[in-house]
């Protein structure tokens, strides 16, 4: 009997490329936690991840505006995602972090650079873009306009956030104005 021939390295490379092209484009996501919610954001929107440092509170702002921080000379607002999603203000712990992200702006702002306060940062995931599923209409603790989809992670799901909606400058300005008029 003849032993099976070993696959040529070029054949293995071709097979890997074929498999990757059939799987679809991949997307890197940063998995994090806010309260009991398992979340993910596109790594392309993440500029850096920082330990929670000194924040300067802003008077007459809603709970979700934790304050501002100095990031290499730039004043960057910090948004508490727990409070933004209606879970209440986040309690700072040893795993708390500020993720500096860039979101699309609107007519008044070309883009928004902001820090988002989260309870924990876990890992960067490589996800086949075709495997991002639509969010269900029920059973998710976050408003549907903030959700871009659901990602299957380790036997459970993570909510893929739509940062452009979550950090919409027009919506944030309106919420701040409403809180000042209340």
PDB file of C-alpha atoms in Angstrom:
ATOM      1  CA  UNK A   1       0.000   0.000   0.000  1.00  0.00           C
ATOM      2  CA  UNK A   2       1.159   3.451  -0.746  1.00  0.00           C
ATOM      3  CA  UNK A   3       1.279   6.031   2.035  1.00  0.00           C
ATOM      4  CA  UNK A   4      -0.815   9.123   1.386  1.00  0.00           C
ATOM      5  CA  UNK A   5       1.258  11.880  -0.139  1.00  0.00           C
ATOM      6  CA  UNK A   6       1.972  14.834   2.140  1.00  0.00           C
ATOM      7  CA  UNK A   7       0.290  17.999   0.982  1.00  0.00           C
ATOM      8  CA  UNK A   8       2.592  20.437  -0.698  1.00  0.00           C
ATOM      9  CA  UNK A   9       2.976  23.736   1.268  1.00  0.00           C
ATOM     10  CA  UNK A  10       1.685  25.619  -1.772  1.00  0.00           C
ATOM     11  CA  UNK A  11      -1.463  23.442  -1.731  1.00  0.00           C
ATOM     12  CA  UNK A  12      -1.982  24.143   1.969  1.00  0.00           C
ATOM     13  CA  UNK A  13      -1.585  27.884   1.379  1.00  0.00           C
ATOM     14  CA  UNK A  14      -4.044  27.779  -1.523  1.00  0.00           C
ATOM     15  CA  UNK A  15      -6.506  25.836   0.669  1.00  0.00           C
ATOM     16  CA  UNK A  16      -6.183  28.371   3.490  1.00  0.00           C
ATOM     17  CA  UNK A  17      -6.752  31.269   1.091  1.00  0.00           C
ATOM     18  CA  UNK A  18      -9.759  29.539  -0.438  1.00  0.00           C
ATOM     19  CA  UNK A  19     -11.227  28.872   3.009  1.00  0.00           C
ATOM     20  CA  UNK A  20     -10.670  32.507   4.051  1.00  0.00           C
ATOM     21  CA  UNK A  21     -12.289  33.853   0.886  1.00  0.00           C
ATOM     22  CA  UNK A  22     -15.344  31.664   1.429  1.00  0.00           C
ATOM     23  CA  UNK A  23     -15.656  32.744   5.057  1.00  0.00           C
ATOM     24  CA  UNK A  24     -16.024  36.389   4.088  1.00  0.00           C
ATOM     25  CA  UNK A  25     -14.267  39.483   5.357  1.00  0.00           C
ATOM     26  CA  UNK A  26     -13.245  39.445   8.977  1.00  0.00           C
ATOM     27  CA  UNK A  27     -13.620  42.231  11.481  1.00  0.00           C
ATOM     28  CA  UNK A  28     -11.705  42.785  14.692  1.00  0.00           C
ATOM     29  CA  UNK A  29     -13.804  43.633  17.727  1.00  0.00           C
ATOM     30  CA  UNK A  30     -12.854  44.651  21.248  1.00  0.00           C
ATOM     31  CA  UNK A  31     -14.908  42.698  23.802  1.00  0.00           C
ATOM     32  CA  UNK A  32     -15.788  44.539  27.012  1.00  0.00           C
ATOM     33  CA  UNK A  33     -18.300  44.621  29.847  1.00  0.00           C
ATOM     34  CA  UNK A  34     -20.670  47.287  31.116  1.00  0.00           C
ATOM     35  CA  UNK A  35     -22.653  46.106  34.109  1.00  0.00           C
ATOM     36  CA  UNK A  36     -23.871  42.617  33.277  1.00  0.00           C
ATOM     37  CA  UNK A  37     -23.807  43.272  29.528  1.00  0.00           C
ATOM     38  CA  UNK A  38     -21.194  41.620  27.330  1.00  0.00           C
ATOM     39  CA  UNK A  39     -20.406  44.166  24.588  1.00  0.00           C
ATOM     40  CA  UNK A  40     -18.126  44.605  21.588  1.00  0.00           C
ATOM     41  CA  UNK A  41     -16.940  47.602  19.590  1.00  0.00           C
ATOM     42  CA  UNK A  42     -15.061  47.664  16.281  1.00  0.00           C
ATOM     43  CA  UNK A  43     -11.335  47.873  16.963  1.00  0.00           C
ATOM     44  CA  UNK A  44     -11.100  50.325  14.043  1.00  0.00           C
ATOM     45  CA  UNK A  45     -12.925  52.886  16.226  1.00  0.00           C
ATOM     46  CA  UNK A  46     -10.603  52.373  19.224  1.00  0.00           C
ATOM     47  CA  UNK A  47      -7.721  54.818  19.559  1.00  0.00           C
ATOM     48  CA  UNK A  48      -6.421  53.593  22.916  1.00  0.00           C
ATOM     49  CA  UNK A  49      -7.336  51.936  26.197  1.00  0.00           C
ATOM     50  CA  UNK A  50      -6.465  53.724  29.429  1.00  0.00           C
ATOM     51  CA  UNK A  51      -6.638  53.087  33.142  1.00  0.00           C
ATOM     52  CA  UNK A  52      -9.191  55.328  34.796  1.00  0.00           C
ATOM     53  CA  UNK A  53      -7.338  58.431  35.881  1.00  0.00           C
ATOM     54  CA  UNK A  54      -8.290  61.847  37.098  1.00  0.00           C
ATOM     55  CA  UNK A  55     -11.497  63.177  35.593  1.00  0.00           C
ATOM     56  CA  UNK A  56     -12.711  66.738  35.943  1.00  0.00           C
ATOM     57  CA  UNK A  57     -16.476  66.709  36.557  1.00  0.00           C
ATOM     58  CA  UNK A  58     -18.635  69.127  34.601  1.00  0.00           C
ATOM     59  CA  UNK A  59     -21.422  70.969  36.419  1.00  0.00           C
ATOM     60  CA  UNK A  60     -25.025  70.648  35.268  1.00  0.00           C
ATOM     61  CA  UNK A  61     -24.463  67.583  33.108  1.00  0.00           C
ATOM     62  CA  UNK A  62     -26.371  64.306  33.217  1.00  0.00           C
ATOM     63  CA  UNK A  63     -24.983  61.252  35.023  1.00  0.00           C
ATOM     64  CA  UNK A  64     -23.664  59.697  31.830  1.00  0.00           C
ATOM     65  CA  UNK A  65     -21.131  62.550  31.401  1.00  0.00           C
ATOM     66  CA  UNK A  66     -18.473  61.523  33.918  1.00  0.00           C
ATOM     67  CA  UNK A  67     -16.379  64.590  33.113  1.00  0.00           C
ATOM     68  CA  UNK A  68     -13.429  65.410  30.917  1.00  0.00           C
ATOM     69  CA  UNK A  69      -9.845  64.238  30.877  1.00  0.00           C
ATOM     70  CA  UNK A  70      -6.630  65.673  29.526  1.00  0.00           C
ATOM     71  CA  UNK A  71      -5.271  63.429  26.792  1.00  0.00           C
ATOM     72  CA  UNK A  72      -1.901  64.813  25.726  1.00  0.00           C
ATOM     73  CA  UNK A  73      -3.198  68.384  25.813  1.00  0.00           C
ATOM     74  CA  UNK A  74      -6.620  67.694  24.332  1.00  0.00           C
ATOM     75  CA  UNK A  75      -9.800  67.913  26.406  1.00  0.00           C
ATOM     76  CA  UNK A  76     -11.718  64.657  25.901  1.00  0.00           C
ATOM     77  CA  UNK A  77     -15.226  64.053  27.295  1.00  0.00           C
ATOM     78  CA  UNK A  78     -15.753  60.788  29.164  1.00  0.00           C
ATOM     79  CA  UNK A  79     -19.112  59.047  28.774  1.00  0.00           C
ATOM     80  CA  UNK A  80     -20.183  56.420  31.318  1.00  0.00           C
ATOM     81  CA  UNK A  81     -21.730  53.725  29.094  1.00  0.00           C
ATOM     82  CA  UNK A  82     -23.595  52.178  32.027  1.00  0.00           C
ATOM     83  CA  UNK A  83     -25.363  55.456  32.738  1.00  0.00           C
ATOM     84  CA  UNK A  84     -25.830  56.177  29.007  1.00  0.00           C
ATOM     85  CA  UNK A  85     -27.688  52.870  28.617  1.00  0.00           C
ATOM     86  CA  UNK A  86     -29.820  53.483  31.719  1.00  0.00           C
ATOM     87  CA  UNK A  87     -28.056  50.994  34.026  1.00  0.00           C
ATOM     88  CA  UNK A  88     -27.021  53.688  36.505  1.00  0.00           C
ATOM     89  CA  UNK A  89     -23.583  55.190  37.077  1.00  0.00           C
ATOM     90  CA  UNK A  90     -20.706  52.707  36.892  1.00  0.00           C
ATOM     91  CA  UNK A  91     -18.832  51.915  40.079  1.00  0.00           C
ATOM     92  CA  UNK A  92     -15.102  52.185  39.508  1.00  0.00           C
ATOM     93  CA  UNK A  93     -13.221  48.966  40.131  1.00  0.00           C
ATOM     94  CA  UNK A  94      -9.763  47.591  39.468  1.00  0.00           C
ATOM     95  CA  UNK A  95     -10.763  46.412  35.970  1.00  0.00           C
ATOM     96  CA  UNK A  96     -12.524  49.656  34.981  1.00  0.00           C
ATOM     97  CA  UNK A  97     -11.053  51.328  31.914  1.00  0.00           C
ATOM     98  CA  UNK A  98     -11.568  54.257  29.594  1.00  0.00           C
ATOM     99  CA  UNK A  99     -11.605  53.354  25.931  1.00  0.00           C
ATOM    100  CA  UNK A 100     -10.830  56.351  23.750  1.00  0.00           C
ATOM    101  CA  UNK A 101     -12.904  55.970  20.599  1.00  0.00           C
ATOM    102  CA  UNK A 102     -13.643  57.919  17.458  1.00  0.00           C
ATOM    103  CA  UNK A 103     -17.229  58.142  16.234  1.00  0.00           C
ATOM    104  CA  UNK A 104     -18.687  59.794  13.171  1.00  0.00           C
ATOM    105  CA  UNK A 105     -19.910  63.291  13.818  1.00  0.00           C
ATOM    106  CA  UNK A 106     -22.821  65.207  12.359  1.00  0.00           C
ATOM    107  CA  UNK A 107     -23.423  68.576  10.689  1.00  0.00           C
ATOM    108  CA  UNK A 108     -21.693  70.495  13.490  1.00  0.00           C
ATOM    109  CA  UNK A 109     -18.870  68.047  14.246  1.00  0.00           C
ATOM    110  CA  UNK A 110     -16.866  66.133  11.644  1.00  0.00           C
ATOM    111  CA  UNK A 111     -16.007  63.437  14.212  1.00  0.00           C
ATOM    112  CA  UNK A 112     -16.163  62.934  17.934  1.00  0.00           C
ATOM    113  CA  UNK A 113     -13.260  61.722  20.030  1.00  0.00           C
ATOM    114  CA  UNK A 114     -14.516  60.562  23.428  1.00  0.00           C
ATOM    115  CA  UNK A 115     -13.571  58.288  26.255  1.00  0.00           C
ATOM    116  CA  UNK A 116     -16.106  55.654  27.229  1.00  0.00           C
ATOM    117  CA  UNK A 117     -16.006  54.322  30.767  1.00  0.00           C
ATOM    118  CA  UNK A 118     -16.454  50.536  30.936  1.00  0.00           C
ATOM    119  CA  UNK A 119     -16.299  47.989  33.743  1.00  0.00           C
ATOM    120  CA  UNK A 120     -13.793  45.670  32.043  1.00  0.00           C
ATOM    121  CA  UNK A 121     -11.913  45.080  28.800  1.00  0.00           C
ATOM    122  CA  UNK A 122     -11.382  41.446  27.847  1.00  0.00           C
ATOM    123  CA  UNK A 123      -9.922  40.695  24.428  1.00  0.00           C
ATOM    124  CA  UNK A 124      -9.737  41.441  20.732  1.00  0.00           C
ATOM    125  CA  UNK A 125     -11.832  39.043  18.673  1.00  0.00           C
ATOM    126  CA  UNK A 126     -11.455  38.177  14.999  1.00  0.00           C
ATOM    127  CA  UNK A 127     -15.003  37.730  13.706  1.00  0.00           C
ATOM    128  CA  UNK A 128     -16.215  36.754  10.252  1.00  0.00           C
ATOM    129  CA  UNK A 129     -18.375  39.721   9.241  1.00  0.00           C
ATOM    130  CA  UNK A 130     -21.001  37.334   7.832  1.00  0.00           C
ATOM    131  CA  UNK A 131     -21.440  35.847  11.322  1.00  0.00           C
ATOM    132  CA  UNK A 132     -22.626  39.106  12.888  1.00  0.00           C
ATOM    133  CA  UNK A 133     -26.320  38.554  13.498  1.00  0.00           C
ATOM    134  CA  UNK A 134     -29.225  40.956  13.773  1.00  0.00           C
ATOM    135  CA  UNK A 135     -30.194  41.890  17.308  1.00  0.00           C
ATOM    136  CA  UNK A 136     -33.434  40.457  18.660  1.00  0.00           C
ATOM    137  CA  UNK A 137     -36.249  42.891  19.379  1.00  0.00           C
ATOM    138  CA  UNK A 138     -36.748  41.514  22.899  1.00  0.00           C
ATOM    139  CA  UNK A 139     -34.431  40.445  25.679  1.00  0.00           C
ATOM    140  CA  UNK A 140     -31.640  42.975  25.151  1.00  0.00           C
ATOM    141  CA  UNK A 141     -31.108  45.549  27.895  1.00  0.00           C
ATOM    142  CA  UNK A 142     -29.828  48.216  25.497  1.00  0.00           C
ATOM    143  CA  UNK A 143     -31.978  50.381  23.215  1.00  0.00           C
ATOM    144  CA  UNK A 144     -32.045  49.027  19.671  1.00  0.00           C
ATOM    145  CA  UNK A 145     -30.668  52.224  18.106  1.00  0.00           C
ATOM    146  CA  UNK A 146     -27.376  51.615  19.937  1.00  0.00           C
ATOM    147  CA  UNK A 147     -26.993  48.058  18.606  1.00  0.00           C
ATOM    148  CA  UNK A 148     -25.280  47.151  15.329  1.00  0.00           C
ATOM    149  CA  UNK A 149     -25.684  43.394  15.814  1.00  0.00           C
ATOM    150  CA  UNK A 150     -24.914  40.366  17.953  1.00  0.00           C
ATOM    151  CA  UNK A 151     -21.720  38.317  17.947  1.00  0.00           C
ATOM    152  CA  UNK A 152     -21.460  34.726  19.187  1.00  0.00           C
ATOM    153  CA  UNK A 153     -18.581  34.516  21.687  1.00  0.00           C
ATOM    154  CA  UNK A 154     -17.644  31.447  23.751  1.00  0.00           C
ATOM    155  CA  UNK A 155     -21.133  29.957  23.935  1.00  0.00           C
ATOM    156  CA  UNK A 156     -22.841  33.288  24.604  1.00  0.00           C
ATOM    157  CA  UNK A 157     -23.491  36.536  22.760  1.00  0.00           C
ATOM    158  CA  UNK A 158     -21.938  39.990  22.848  1.00  0.00           C
ATOM    159  CA  UNK A 159     -23.841  43.077  21.748  1.00  0.00           C
ATOM    160  CA  UNK A 160     -21.993  44.870  18.946  1.00  0.00           C
ATOM    161  CA  UNK A 161     -22.435  48.577  19.646  1.00  0.00           C
ATOM    162  CA  UNK A 162     -23.178  51.206  17.049  1.00  0.00           C
ATOM    163  CA  UNK A 163     -20.805  53.860  18.403  1.00  0.00           C
ATOM    164  CA  UNK A 164     -21.977  56.466  15.900  1.00  0.00           C
ATOM    165  CA  UNK A 165     -25.473  56.292  17.440  1.00  0.00           C
ATOM    166  CA  UNK A 166     -24.321  55.811  21.035  1.00  0.00           C
ATOM    167  CA  UNK A 167     -22.057  58.856  20.823  1.00  0.00           C
ATOM    168  CA  UNK A 168     -24.070  60.957  18.375  1.00  0.00           C
ATOM    169  CA  UNK A 169     -23.048  64.562  19.123  1.00  0.00           C
ATOM    170  CA  UNK A 170     -26.551  65.867  18.341  1.00  0.00           C
ATOM    171  CA  UNK A 171     -28.216  63.341  20.656  1.00  0.00           C
ATOM    172  CA  UNK A 172     -25.688  63.904  23.464  1.00  0.00           C
ATOM    173  CA  UNK A 173     -26.050  67.703  23.188  1.00  0.00           C
ATOM    174  CA  UNK A 174     -29.834  67.376  23.324  1.00  0.00           C
ATOM    175  CA  UNK A 175     -29.696  65.140  26.423  1.00  0.00           C
ATOM    176  CA  UNK A 176     -27.322  67.577  28.131  1.00  0.00           C
ATOM    177  CA  UNK A 177     -29.574  70.529  27.251  1.00  0.00           C
ATOM    178  CA  UNK A 178     -32.632  68.658  28.535  1.00  0.00           C
ATOM    179  CA  UNK A 179     -30.915  67.913  31.848  1.00  0.00           C
ATOM    180  CA  UNK A 180     -29.950  71.582  32.273  1.00  0.00           C
ATOM    181  CA  UNK A 181     -33.532  72.712  31.605  1.00  0.00           C
ATOM    182  CA  UNK A 182     -35.047  70.185  34.014  1.00  0.00           C
TER     183      UNK A 182
END
